Short mmCIF file of C-alpha atoms in Angstrom, two decimals:
data_model
loop_
_atom_site.label_atom_id
_atom_site.label_comp_id
_atom_site.label_asym_id
_atom_site.label_seq_id
_atom_site.Cartn_x
_atom_site.Cartn_y
_atom_site.Cartn_z
CA UNK A 426 -25.97 -48.85 36.94
CA UNK A 427 -26.95 -45.98 39.42
CA UNK A 428 -24.79 -45.27 42.75
CA UNK A 429 -27.05 -44.68 45.55
CA UNK A 430 -26.22 -44.35 49.40
CA UNK A 431 -28.09 -47.25 51.37
CA UNK A 432 -26.87 -46.07 54.98
CA UNK A 433 -24.83 -42.83 56.18
CA UNK A 434 -21.67 -45.13 55.94
CA UNK A 435 -22.18 -47.41 52.77
CA UNK A 436 -22.44 -46.49 49.28
CA UNK A 437 -23.69 -49.14 46.79
CA UNK A 438 -24.53 -49.90 43.20
CA UNK A 439 -28.03 -50.87 42.04
CA UNK A 440 -28.88 -52.33 38.58
CA UNK A 441 -31.88 -50.79 36.84
CA UNK A 442 -33.85 -54.16 37.61
CA UNK A 443 -33.45 -53.36 41.42
CA UNK A 444 -35.31 -51.05 43.29
CA UNK A 445 -33.49 -47.74 43.85
CA UNK A 446 -33.46 -44.20 44.78
CA UNK A 447 -31.85 -41.62 42.42
CA UNK A 448 -31.04 -38.17 43.74
CA UNK A 449 -30.09 -35.73 40.74
CA UNK A 450 -28.26 -32.70 42.29
CA UNK A 451 -29.56 -29.22 40.54
CA UNK A 452 -26.54 -27.57 39.09
CA UNK A 453 -26.89 -24.21 37.89
CA UNK A 454 -23.80 -23.35 35.89
CA UNK A 455 -22.76 -19.84 34.66
CA UNK A 456 -21.78 -19.87 31.04
CA UNK A 457 -17.91 -20.23 30.22
CA UNK A 458 -16.76 -16.99 29.05
CA UNK A 459 -14.04 -16.92 26.54
CA UNK A 460 -12.13 -13.81 25.18
CA UNK A 461 -9.95 -13.55 22.21
CA UNK A 462 -7.18 -11.07 21.57
CA UNK A 463 -5.91 -10.64 18.09
CA UNK A 464 -2.36 -9.38 17.71
CA UNK A 465 -2.90 -7.45 14.59
CA UNK A 466 -4.81 -4.07 14.69
CA UNK A 467 -5.44 -4.21 11.05
CA UNK A 468 -9.25 -4.06 10.21
CA UNK A 469 -8.73 -6.64 7.65
CA UNK A 470 -6.63 -8.63 9.58
CA UNK A 471 -6.47 -12.68 9.12
CA UNK A 472 -5.98 -13.27 12.76
CA UNK A 473 -8.91 -11.16 13.99
CA UNK A 474 -11.04 -12.77 10.71
CA UNK A 475 -9.81 -16.44 12.29
CA UNK A 476 -10.83 -15.29 15.84
CA UNK A 477 -14.62 -13.90 14.28
CA UNK A 478 -14.67 -17.17 12.53
CA UNK A 479 -14.17 -19.02 15.82
CA UNK A 480 -17.02 -17.17 17.43
CA UNK A 481 -19.36 -18.18 14.61
CA UNK A 482 -18.51 -21.75 15.37
CA UNK A 483 -19.02 -21.57 18.91
CA UNK A 484 -22.21 -19.82 18.55
CA UNK A 485 -23.42 -22.83 15.90
CA UNK A 486 -22.13 -25.30 18.59
CA UNK A 487 -23.10 -24.02 21.92
CA UNK A 488 -26.19 -22.12 23.14
CA UNK A 489 -25.29 -18.49 24.70
CA UNK A 490 -26.19 -20.06 28.23
CA UNK A 491 -23.21 -22.26 27.86
CA UNK A 492 -20.55 -20.44 26.21
CA UNK A 493 -20.01 -16.52 25.58
CA UNK A 494 -17.19 -15.52 23.37
CA UNK A 495 -15.78 -12.05 22.43
CA UNK A 496 -13.12 -10.69 20.52
CA UNK A 497 -11.61 -7.64 22.72
CA UNK A 498 -10.53 -4.47 20.98
CA UNK A 499 -6.96 -3.75 22.42
CA UNK A 500 -6.40 -0.82 19.96
CA UNK A 501 -6.85 1.79 22.59
CA UNK A 502 -4.34 0.36 25.15
CA UNK A 503 -1.49 2.57 25.28
CA UNK A 504 2.12 1.41 25.09
CA UNK A 505 3.06 -0.23 28.81
CA UNK A 506 4.70 2.36 30.73
CA UNK A 507 5.07 1.58 34.42
CA UNK A 508 4.51 5.40 35.08
CA UNK A 509 0.86 5.02 34.38
CA UNK A 510 0.04 2.33 36.95
CA UNK A 511 -0.70 4.69 39.75
CA UNK A 512 -3.36 6.09 37.47
CA UNK A 513 -4.43 3.62 34.73
CA UNK A 514 -5.92 4.65 31.67
CA UNK A 515 -9.68 3.45 31.15
CA UNK A 516 -8.82 1.42 28.06
CA UNK A 517 -6.30 -0.81 30.58
CA UNK A 518 -8.91 -1.06 33.46
CA UNK A 519 -11.47 -2.20 31.14
CA UNK A 520 -9.41 -4.48 29.37
CA UNK A 521 -8.02 -6.09 32.51
CA UNK A 522 -11.61 -6.58 34.07
CA UNK A 523 -12.64 -8.23 30.87
CA UNK A 524 -9.60 -10.57 31.00
CA UNK A 525 -10.25 -11.15 34.67
CA UNK A 526 -13.57 -12.08 34.40
CA UNK A 527 -12.75 -14.66 31.62
CA UNK A 528 -12.53 -18.22 32.19
CA UNK A 529 -10.44 -18.83 29.03
CA UNK A 530 -8.51 -16.39 26.56
CA UNK A 531 -7.78 -17.24 22.93
CA UNK A 532 -4.81 -15.67 20.94
CA UNK A 533 -4.19 -15.13 17.40
CA UNK A 534 -1.28 -13.18 16.33
CA UNK A 535 0.96 -12.80 13.13
CA UNK A 536 4.48 -13.67 13.63
CA UNK A 537 6.97 -10.77 13.69
CA UNK A 538 10.61 -11.17 13.52
CA UNK A 539 10.25 -14.67 14.71
CA UNK A 540 8.01 -13.88 17.71
CA UNK A 541 4.93 -12.38 18.90
CA UNK A 542 3.77 -9.12 17.52
CA UNK A 543 4.19 -6.23 19.94
CA UNK A 544 0.49 -5.71 20.11
CA UNK A 545 0.19 -9.10 21.86
CA UNK A 546 3.20 -8.35 24.01
CA UNK A 547 1.84 -5.00 25.15
CA UNK A 548 -1.72 -6.75 25.97
CA UNK A 549 0.10 -9.25 27.89
CA UNK A 550 2.17 -6.76 29.83
CA UNK A 551 -0.94 -4.96 30.59
CA UNK A 552 -2.82 -7.76 31.82
CA UNK A 553 0.03 -8.82 34.35
CA UNK A 554 -0.10 -5.28 36.07
CA UNK A 555 -2.13 -3.11 38.44
CA UNK A 556 -4.47 -3.47 41.22
CA UNK A 557 -6.27 -6.63 39.64
CA UNK A 558 -3.17 -8.25 39.81
CA UNK A 559 -2.07 -11.09 36.92
CA UNK A 560 -5.28 -11.31 35.15
CA UNK A 561 -4.12 -13.90 33.38
CA UNK A 562 -3.49 -16.29 36.18
CA UNK A 563 -5.98 -19.63 36.13
CA UNK A 564 -6.58 -19.11 32.55
#
């Protein structure tokens, strides 16, 4: 069944046997941008490895025109310090731009003392401050 408009005020359904006018809207969609953040800075981190594997899986499942995926390097983020907000370090502004432009964020973090790692907490703090505002909003 195809829905088509037969008049300005009426919408009807027609079966495939009936003569019908089909209008297919042209949709251009930009790829869904996903960024991933590991809560571990170790080079051999299982969490970072998990995020890389997820990226590989996305690459096999979706074309690059559909989904882009990037594991962000947060090792250069300084510890959060409100005094730095007046003149944000480059690592912070780049991080904020990447998160702001993303449609979704994936976190993988080890458990530290029954909670998130300090690395993730630091990234969350930086992502919610500064001229760009809360870069996590809408994710």
